[in-house]
Short mmCIF file of C-alpha atoms and ligand atoms in Angstrom, two decimals:
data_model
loop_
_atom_site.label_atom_id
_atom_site.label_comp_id
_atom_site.label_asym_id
_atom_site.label_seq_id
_atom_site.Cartn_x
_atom_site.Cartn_y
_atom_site.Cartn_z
CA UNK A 1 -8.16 -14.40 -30.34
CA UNK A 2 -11.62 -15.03 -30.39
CA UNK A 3 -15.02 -13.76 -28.09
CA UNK A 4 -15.70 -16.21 -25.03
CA UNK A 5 -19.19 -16.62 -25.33
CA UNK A 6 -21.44 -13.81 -24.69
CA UNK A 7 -18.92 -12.64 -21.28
CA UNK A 8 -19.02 -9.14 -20.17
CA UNK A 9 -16.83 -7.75 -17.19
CA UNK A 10 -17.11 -4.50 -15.53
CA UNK A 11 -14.05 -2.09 -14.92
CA UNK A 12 -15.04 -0.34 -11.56
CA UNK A 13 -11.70 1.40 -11.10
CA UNK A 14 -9.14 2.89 -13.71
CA UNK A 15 -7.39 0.28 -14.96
CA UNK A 16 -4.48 1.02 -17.67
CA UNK A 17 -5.02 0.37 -21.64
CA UNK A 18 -2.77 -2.20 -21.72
CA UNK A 19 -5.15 -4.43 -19.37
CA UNK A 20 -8.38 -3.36 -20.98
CA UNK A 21 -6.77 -4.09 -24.55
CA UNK A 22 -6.06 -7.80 -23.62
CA UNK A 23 -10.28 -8.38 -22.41
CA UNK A 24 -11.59 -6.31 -25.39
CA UNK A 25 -10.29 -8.83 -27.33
CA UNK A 26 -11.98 -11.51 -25.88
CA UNK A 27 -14.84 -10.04 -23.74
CA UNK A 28 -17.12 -7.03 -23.64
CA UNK A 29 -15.78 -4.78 -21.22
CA UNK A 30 -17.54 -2.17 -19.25
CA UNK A 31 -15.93 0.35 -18.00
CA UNK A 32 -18.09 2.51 -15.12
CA UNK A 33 -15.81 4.04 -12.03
CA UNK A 34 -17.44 6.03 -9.69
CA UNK A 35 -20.64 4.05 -9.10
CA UNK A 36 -22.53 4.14 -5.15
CA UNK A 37 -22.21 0.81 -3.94
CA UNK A 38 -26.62 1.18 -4.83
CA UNK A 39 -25.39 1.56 -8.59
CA UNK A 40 -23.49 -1.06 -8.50
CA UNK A 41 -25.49 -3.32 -7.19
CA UNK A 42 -27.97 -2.27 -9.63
CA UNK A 43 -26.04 -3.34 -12.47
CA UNK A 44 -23.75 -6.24 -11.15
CA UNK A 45 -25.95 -8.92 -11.80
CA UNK A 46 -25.16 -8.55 -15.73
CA UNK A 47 -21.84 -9.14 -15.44
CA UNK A 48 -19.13 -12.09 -15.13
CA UNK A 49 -16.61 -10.70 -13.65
CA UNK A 50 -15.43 -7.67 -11.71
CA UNK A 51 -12.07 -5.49 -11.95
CA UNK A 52 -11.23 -3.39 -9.48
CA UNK A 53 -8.57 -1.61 -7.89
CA UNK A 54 -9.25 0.32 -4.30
CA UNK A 55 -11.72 2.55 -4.76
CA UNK A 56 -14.56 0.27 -5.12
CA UNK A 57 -15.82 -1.56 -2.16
CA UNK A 58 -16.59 -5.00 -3.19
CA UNK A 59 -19.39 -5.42 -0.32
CA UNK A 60 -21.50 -8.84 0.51
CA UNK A 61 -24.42 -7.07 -0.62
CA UNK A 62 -22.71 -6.17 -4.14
CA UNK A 63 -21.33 -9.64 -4.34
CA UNK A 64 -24.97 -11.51 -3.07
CA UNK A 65 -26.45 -9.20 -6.41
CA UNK A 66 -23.39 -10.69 -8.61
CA UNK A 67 -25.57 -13.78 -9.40
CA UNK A 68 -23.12 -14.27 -12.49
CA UNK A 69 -19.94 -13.65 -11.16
CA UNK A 70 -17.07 -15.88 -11.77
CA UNK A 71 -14.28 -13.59 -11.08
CA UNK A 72 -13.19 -10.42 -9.32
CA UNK A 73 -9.57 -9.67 -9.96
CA UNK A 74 -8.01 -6.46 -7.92
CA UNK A 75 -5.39 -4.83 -9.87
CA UNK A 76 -3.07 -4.29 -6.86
CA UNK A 77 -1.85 -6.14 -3.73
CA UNK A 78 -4.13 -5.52 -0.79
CA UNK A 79 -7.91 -7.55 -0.92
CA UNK A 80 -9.14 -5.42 1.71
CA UNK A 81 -11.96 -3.74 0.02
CA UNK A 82 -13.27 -7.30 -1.32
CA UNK A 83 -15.75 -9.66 1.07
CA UNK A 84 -13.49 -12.34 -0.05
CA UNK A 85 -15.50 -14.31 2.62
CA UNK A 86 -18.61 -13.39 0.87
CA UNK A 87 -16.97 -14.20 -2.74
CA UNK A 88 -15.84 -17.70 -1.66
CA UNK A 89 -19.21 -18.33 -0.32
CA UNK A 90 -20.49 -17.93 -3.50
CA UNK A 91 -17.70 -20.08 -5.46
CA UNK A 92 -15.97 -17.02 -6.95
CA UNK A 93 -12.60 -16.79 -7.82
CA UNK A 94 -10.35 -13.47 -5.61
CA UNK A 95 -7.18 -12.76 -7.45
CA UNK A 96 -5.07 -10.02 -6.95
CA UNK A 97 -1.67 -9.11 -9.07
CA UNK A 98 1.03 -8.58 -5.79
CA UNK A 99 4.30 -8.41 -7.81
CA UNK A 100 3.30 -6.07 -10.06
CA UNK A 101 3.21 -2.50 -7.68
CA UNK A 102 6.29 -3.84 -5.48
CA UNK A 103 9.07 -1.59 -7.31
CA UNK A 104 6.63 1.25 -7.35
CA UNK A 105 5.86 1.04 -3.44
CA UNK A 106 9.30 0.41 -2.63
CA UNK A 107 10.63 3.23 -4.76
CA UNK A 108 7.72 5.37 -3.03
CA UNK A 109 9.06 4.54 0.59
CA UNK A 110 13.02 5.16 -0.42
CA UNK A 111 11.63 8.82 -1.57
CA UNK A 112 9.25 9.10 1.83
CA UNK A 113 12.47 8.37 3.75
CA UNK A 114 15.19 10.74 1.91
CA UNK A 115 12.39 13.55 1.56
CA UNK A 116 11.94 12.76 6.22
CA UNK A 117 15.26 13.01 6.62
CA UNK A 118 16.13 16.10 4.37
CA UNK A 119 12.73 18.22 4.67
CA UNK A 120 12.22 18.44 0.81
CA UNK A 121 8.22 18.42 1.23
CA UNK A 122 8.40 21.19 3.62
CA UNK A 123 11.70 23.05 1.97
CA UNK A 124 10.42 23.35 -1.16
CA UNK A 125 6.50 24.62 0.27
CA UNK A 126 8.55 28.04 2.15
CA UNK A 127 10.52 29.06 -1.31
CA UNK A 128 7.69 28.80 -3.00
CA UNK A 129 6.35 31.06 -0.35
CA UNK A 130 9.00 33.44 -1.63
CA UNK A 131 11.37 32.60 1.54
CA UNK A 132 14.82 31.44 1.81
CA UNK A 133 15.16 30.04 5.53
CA UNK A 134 18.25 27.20 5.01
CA UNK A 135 18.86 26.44 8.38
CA UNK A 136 15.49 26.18 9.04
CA UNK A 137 15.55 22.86 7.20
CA UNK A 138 18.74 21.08 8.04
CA UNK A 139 18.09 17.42 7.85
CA UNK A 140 19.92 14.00 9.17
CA UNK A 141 22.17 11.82 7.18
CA UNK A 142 20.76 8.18 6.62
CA UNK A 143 24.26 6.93 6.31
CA UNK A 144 25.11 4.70 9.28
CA UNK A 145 21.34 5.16 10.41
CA UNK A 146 19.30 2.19 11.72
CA UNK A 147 16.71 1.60 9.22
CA UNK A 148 13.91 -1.00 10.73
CA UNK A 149 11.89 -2.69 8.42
CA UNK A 150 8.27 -4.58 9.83
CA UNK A 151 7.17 -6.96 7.71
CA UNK A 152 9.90 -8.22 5.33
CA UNK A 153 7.97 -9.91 2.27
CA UNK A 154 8.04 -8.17 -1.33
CA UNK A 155 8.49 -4.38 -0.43
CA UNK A 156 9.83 -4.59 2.92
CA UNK A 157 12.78 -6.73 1.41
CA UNK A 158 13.39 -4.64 -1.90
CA UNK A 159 13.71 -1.22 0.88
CA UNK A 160 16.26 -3.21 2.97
CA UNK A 161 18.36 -3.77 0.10
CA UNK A 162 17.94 0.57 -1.22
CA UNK A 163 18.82 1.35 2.45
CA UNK A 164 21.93 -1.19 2.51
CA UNK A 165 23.33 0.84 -1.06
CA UNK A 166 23.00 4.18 1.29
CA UNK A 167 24.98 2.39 3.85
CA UNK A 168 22.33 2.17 6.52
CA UNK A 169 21.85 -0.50 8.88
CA UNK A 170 18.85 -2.99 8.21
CA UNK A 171 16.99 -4.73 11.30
CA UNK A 172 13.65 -6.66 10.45
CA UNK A 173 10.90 -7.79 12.46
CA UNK A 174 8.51 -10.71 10.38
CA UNK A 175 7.41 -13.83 12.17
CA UNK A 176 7.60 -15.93 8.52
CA UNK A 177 11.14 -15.02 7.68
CA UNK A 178 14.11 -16.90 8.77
CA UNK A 179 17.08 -15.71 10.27
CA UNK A 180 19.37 -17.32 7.41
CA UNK A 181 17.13 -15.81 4.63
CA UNK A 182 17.36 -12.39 6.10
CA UNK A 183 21.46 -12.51 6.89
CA UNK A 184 21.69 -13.65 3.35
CA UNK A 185 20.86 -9.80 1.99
CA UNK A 186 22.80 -8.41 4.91
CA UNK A 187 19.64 -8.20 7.48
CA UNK A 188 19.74 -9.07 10.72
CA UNK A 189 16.10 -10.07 12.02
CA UNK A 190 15.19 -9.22 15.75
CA UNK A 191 11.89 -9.28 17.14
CA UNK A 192 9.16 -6.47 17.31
CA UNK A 193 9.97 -4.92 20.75
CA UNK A 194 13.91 -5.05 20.07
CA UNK A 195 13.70 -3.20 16.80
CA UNK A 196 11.61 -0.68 17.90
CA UNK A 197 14.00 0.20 20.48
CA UNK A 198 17.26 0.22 17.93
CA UNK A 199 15.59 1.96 14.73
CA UNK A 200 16.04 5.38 13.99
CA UNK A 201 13.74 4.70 11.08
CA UNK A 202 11.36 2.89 10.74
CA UNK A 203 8.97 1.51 8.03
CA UNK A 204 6.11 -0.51 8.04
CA UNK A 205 5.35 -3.51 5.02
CA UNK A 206 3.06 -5.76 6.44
CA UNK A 207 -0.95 -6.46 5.48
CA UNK A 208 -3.50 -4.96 8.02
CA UNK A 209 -5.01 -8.12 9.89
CA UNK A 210 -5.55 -8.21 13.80
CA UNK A 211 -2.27 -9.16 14.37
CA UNK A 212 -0.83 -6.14 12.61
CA UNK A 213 -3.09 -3.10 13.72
CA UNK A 214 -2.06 -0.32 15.83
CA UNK A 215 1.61 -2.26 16.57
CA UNK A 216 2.62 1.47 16.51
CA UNK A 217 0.62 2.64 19.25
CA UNK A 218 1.19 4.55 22.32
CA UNK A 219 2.72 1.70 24.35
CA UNK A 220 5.40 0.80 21.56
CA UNK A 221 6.08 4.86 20.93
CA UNK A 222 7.29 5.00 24.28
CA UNK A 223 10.07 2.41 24.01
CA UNK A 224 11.65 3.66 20.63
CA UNK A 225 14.24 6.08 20.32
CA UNK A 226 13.48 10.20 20.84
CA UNK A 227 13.58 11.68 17.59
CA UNK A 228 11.91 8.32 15.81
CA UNK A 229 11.04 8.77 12.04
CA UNK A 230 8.12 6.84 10.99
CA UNK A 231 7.07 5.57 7.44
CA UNK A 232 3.88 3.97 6.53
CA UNK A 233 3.12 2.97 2.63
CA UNK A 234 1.33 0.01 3.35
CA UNK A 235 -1.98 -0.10 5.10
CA UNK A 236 -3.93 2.56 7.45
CA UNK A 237 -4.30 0.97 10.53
CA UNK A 238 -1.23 -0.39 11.33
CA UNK A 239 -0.38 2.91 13.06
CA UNK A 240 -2.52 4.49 15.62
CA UNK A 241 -2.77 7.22 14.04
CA UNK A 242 -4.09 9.22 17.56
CA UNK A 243 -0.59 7.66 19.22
CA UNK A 244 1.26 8.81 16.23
CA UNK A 245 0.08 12.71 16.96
CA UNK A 246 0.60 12.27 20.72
CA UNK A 247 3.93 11.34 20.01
CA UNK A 248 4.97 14.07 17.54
CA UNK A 249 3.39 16.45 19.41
CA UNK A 250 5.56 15.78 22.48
CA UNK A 251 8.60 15.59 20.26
CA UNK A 252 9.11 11.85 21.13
CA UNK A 253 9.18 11.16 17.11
CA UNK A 254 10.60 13.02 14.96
CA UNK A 255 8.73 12.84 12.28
CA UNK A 256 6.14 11.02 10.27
CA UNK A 257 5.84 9.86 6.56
CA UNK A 258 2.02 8.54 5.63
CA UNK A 259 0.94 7.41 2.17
CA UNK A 260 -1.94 5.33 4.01
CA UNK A 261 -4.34 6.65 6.71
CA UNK A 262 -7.08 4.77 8.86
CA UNK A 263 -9.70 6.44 7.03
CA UNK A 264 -8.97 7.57 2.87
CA UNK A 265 -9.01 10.56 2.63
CA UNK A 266 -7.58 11.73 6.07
CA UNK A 267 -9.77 14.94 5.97
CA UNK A 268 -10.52 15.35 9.70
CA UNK A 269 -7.08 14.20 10.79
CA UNK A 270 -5.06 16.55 12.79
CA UNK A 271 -1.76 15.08 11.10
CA UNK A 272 -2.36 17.27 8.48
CA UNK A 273 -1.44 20.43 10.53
CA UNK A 274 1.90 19.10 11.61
CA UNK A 275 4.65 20.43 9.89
CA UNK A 276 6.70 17.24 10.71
CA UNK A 277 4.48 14.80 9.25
CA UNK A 278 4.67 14.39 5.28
CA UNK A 279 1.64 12.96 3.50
CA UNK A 280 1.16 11.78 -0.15
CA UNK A 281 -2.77 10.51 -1.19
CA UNK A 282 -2.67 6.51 -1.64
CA UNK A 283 0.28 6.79 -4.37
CA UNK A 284 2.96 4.11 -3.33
CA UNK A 285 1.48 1.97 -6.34
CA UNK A 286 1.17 5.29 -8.61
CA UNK A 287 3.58 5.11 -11.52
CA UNK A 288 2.54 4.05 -15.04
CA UNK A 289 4.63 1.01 -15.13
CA UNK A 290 2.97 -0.36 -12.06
CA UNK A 291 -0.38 0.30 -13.57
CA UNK A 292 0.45 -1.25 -16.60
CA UNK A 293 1.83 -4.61 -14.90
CA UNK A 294 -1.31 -5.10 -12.75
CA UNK A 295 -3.59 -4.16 -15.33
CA UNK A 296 -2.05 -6.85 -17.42
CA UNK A 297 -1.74 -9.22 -14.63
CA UNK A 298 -6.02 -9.45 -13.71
CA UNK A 299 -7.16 -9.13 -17.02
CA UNK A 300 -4.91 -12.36 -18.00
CA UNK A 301 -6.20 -13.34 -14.93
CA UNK A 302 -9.82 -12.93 -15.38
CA UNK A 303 -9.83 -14.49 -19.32
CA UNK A 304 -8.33 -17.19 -17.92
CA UNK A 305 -10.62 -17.86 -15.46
CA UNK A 306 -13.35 -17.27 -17.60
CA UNK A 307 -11.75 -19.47 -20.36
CA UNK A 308 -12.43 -22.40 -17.29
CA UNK A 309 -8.61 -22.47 -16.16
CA UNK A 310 -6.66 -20.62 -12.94
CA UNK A 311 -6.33 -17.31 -12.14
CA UNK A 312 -2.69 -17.69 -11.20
CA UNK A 313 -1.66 -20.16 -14.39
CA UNK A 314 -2.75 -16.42 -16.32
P1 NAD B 401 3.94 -9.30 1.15
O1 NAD B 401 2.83 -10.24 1.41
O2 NAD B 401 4.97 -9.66 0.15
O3 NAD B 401 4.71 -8.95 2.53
C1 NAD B 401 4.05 -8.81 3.74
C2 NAD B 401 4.96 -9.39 4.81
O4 NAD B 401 4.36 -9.15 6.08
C3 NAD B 401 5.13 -10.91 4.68
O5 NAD B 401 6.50 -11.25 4.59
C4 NAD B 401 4.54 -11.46 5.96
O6 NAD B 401 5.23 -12.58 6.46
C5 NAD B 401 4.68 -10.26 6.89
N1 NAD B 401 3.83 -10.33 8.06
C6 NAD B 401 2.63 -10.95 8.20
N2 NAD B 401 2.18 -10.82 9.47
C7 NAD B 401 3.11 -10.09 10.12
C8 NAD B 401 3.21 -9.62 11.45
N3 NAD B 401 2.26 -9.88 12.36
N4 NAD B 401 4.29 -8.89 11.78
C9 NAD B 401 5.27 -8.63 10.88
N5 NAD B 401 5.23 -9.08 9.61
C10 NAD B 401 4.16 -9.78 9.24
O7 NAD B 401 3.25 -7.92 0.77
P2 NAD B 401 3.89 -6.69 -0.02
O8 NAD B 401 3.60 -6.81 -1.47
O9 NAD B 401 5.28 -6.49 0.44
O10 NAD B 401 2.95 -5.49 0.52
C11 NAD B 401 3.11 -5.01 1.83
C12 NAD B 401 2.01 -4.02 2.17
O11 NAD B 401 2.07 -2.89 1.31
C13 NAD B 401 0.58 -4.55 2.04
O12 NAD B 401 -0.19 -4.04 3.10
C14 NAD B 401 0.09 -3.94 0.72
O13 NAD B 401 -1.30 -3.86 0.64
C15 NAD B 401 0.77 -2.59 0.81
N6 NAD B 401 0.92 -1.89 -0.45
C16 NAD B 401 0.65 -0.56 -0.46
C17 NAD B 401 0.84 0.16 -1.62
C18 NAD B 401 0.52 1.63 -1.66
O14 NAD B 401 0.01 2.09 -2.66
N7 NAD B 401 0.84 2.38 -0.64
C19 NAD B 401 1.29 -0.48 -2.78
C20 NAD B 401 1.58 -1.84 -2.73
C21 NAD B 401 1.40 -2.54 -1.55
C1 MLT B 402 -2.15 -2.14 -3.20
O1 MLT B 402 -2.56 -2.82 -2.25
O2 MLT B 402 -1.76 -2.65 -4.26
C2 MLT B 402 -2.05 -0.69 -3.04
O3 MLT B 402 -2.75 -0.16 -2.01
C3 MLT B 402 -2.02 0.10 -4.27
C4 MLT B 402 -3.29 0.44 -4.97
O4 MLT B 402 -4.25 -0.28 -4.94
O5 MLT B 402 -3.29 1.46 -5.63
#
């Protein structure tokens, strides 16, 4: 493959080998991670497209200095830290690569749940404090266990069908899913209010918009069942994360499994001082053959793009 002419992108984020193989090839790739939302600004106007995953903020302001910018890809799922508002104002092309993370995340909230139910995170902490306290950390079966899943698109769907091979029982709560398609995997869709009620666990997969944040908030707490276990790998946000400690505190839920927080990294949260709430940093999309698949996935992305076709014909 040959250069298209004269294009340089900039790699704000790690991205894996694999994806910055396929641009070398054809573009002249930058690679800069860490820069102030100042520093990138500074430099962004050189550039023709933009990688990133979530750790840079793709602000108006850094896309209003992108006077060359054709493309911004996000290796990953969510677009939240992209002005796509801001991009499409200025005719650039937002692509993200969604399928390529769904194993990992799902995979991610399987372990969240087994380690909730059997206190592995908090097990294996006291023996390596040198004690050996068993009944200290007797768990719950999932077998037979209501597992409720909100938001039943890519990861929400490949969870129910884990849960259903450890026997549990799947409810689901997602306004664009039908009935018929659910029943077809063995999931019986119920509305919001009704599977909070039923669930003795229950796990969150849907993007953080208005309609989705804080639907586990004080109000909704107090209609589920006592002893609740709550997972969250998908957004900060969609948990009120102040309900979520009132209700642990009082012993309403039983515990709490967060990969996402309202604000990354939770520093000042007091969630981190409960024993009963488990928390990984931001990793549901962490393994190396997720970052290889979205790496791969924006930089065909971008090339095409660049190369005057679509970003999802990549
Ligand atoms: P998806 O688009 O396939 O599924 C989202 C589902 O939510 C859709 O089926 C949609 O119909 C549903 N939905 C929309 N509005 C809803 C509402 N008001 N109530 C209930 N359901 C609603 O997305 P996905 O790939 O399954 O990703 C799900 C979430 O996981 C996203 O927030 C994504 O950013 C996040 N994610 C996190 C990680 C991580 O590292 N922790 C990794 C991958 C994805
Ligand atoms: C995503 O939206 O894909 C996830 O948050 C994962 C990530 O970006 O690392």
């Amino acid at each position: 493959m040959g250069i298209i002419v004269n294009y340089r992108v900039l790699v704000s984020d790690p991205l894996a080998e694999e994806g910055l193989t396929i641009l070398r090839d054809q573009v002249e790739v930058d690679v800069k991670t860490g820069l102030t939302e100042d520093q990138l600004i500074a430099i962004i106007d050189q550039y023709d497209a933009l990688l990133v995953r979530s750790g840079t903020q793709v602000t108006a302001k850094v896309i209003e200095a992108g006077t060359h910018l054709k493309f911004i890809g996000r290796a990953g799922v969510g677009v939240d830290n992209i002005d796509t508002d801001a991009a499409t104002r200025q005719g650039i092309i937002v692509a993200n690569a969604p399928e390529g993370n769904t194993l990992a995340a799902t995979e991610h909230t399987v372990a969240m749940m087994m380690a909730l139910a059997r206190n592995i995170p908090q097990a294996n902490a006291s023996v390596k404090r040198h004690e050996w306290k068993r009944s200290k950390f007797t768990g719950i079966e999932v077998n037979e266990k209501v597992l409720g899943v909100v938001g039943f698109g890519r990861i929400g769907k490949e969870v129910a069908k884990r849960a259903i091979a450890m026997n549990m029982r799947i409810v689901a709560y997602d306004p664009f899913i039908s009935k018929e398609k659910a029943a077809e995997i063995g999931v019986e869709i119920m509305t919001m209010a009704e599977l909070f009620t039923v669930a003795d666990f229950i796990t969150v997969h849907t993007p953080l918009m208005k309609e989705t944040t804080h639907i586990i908030n004080d109000a909704s707490i107090a209609t589920m069942k006592d002893g609740v276990r709550i997972i969250n790998c998908a957004r900060g946000g969609i948990i009120d994360e102040q309900a979520l400690y009132r209700g642990l505190v009082s012993g309403k839920i039983g515990g709490a499994a967060l990969d996402v927080y309202e604000h990354e990294p939770p520093t000042d949260s007091p969630l981190i001082e409960l024993d009963q709430v488990i928390m990984t940093p931001h990793l549901g999309a962490s393994t190396v053959e997720a970052q290889i698949n979205v790496a791969i996935s924006v930089a065909k992305q971008c090339l095409s793009v660049l190369s005057g076709g679509s970003a999802r014909s990549a």
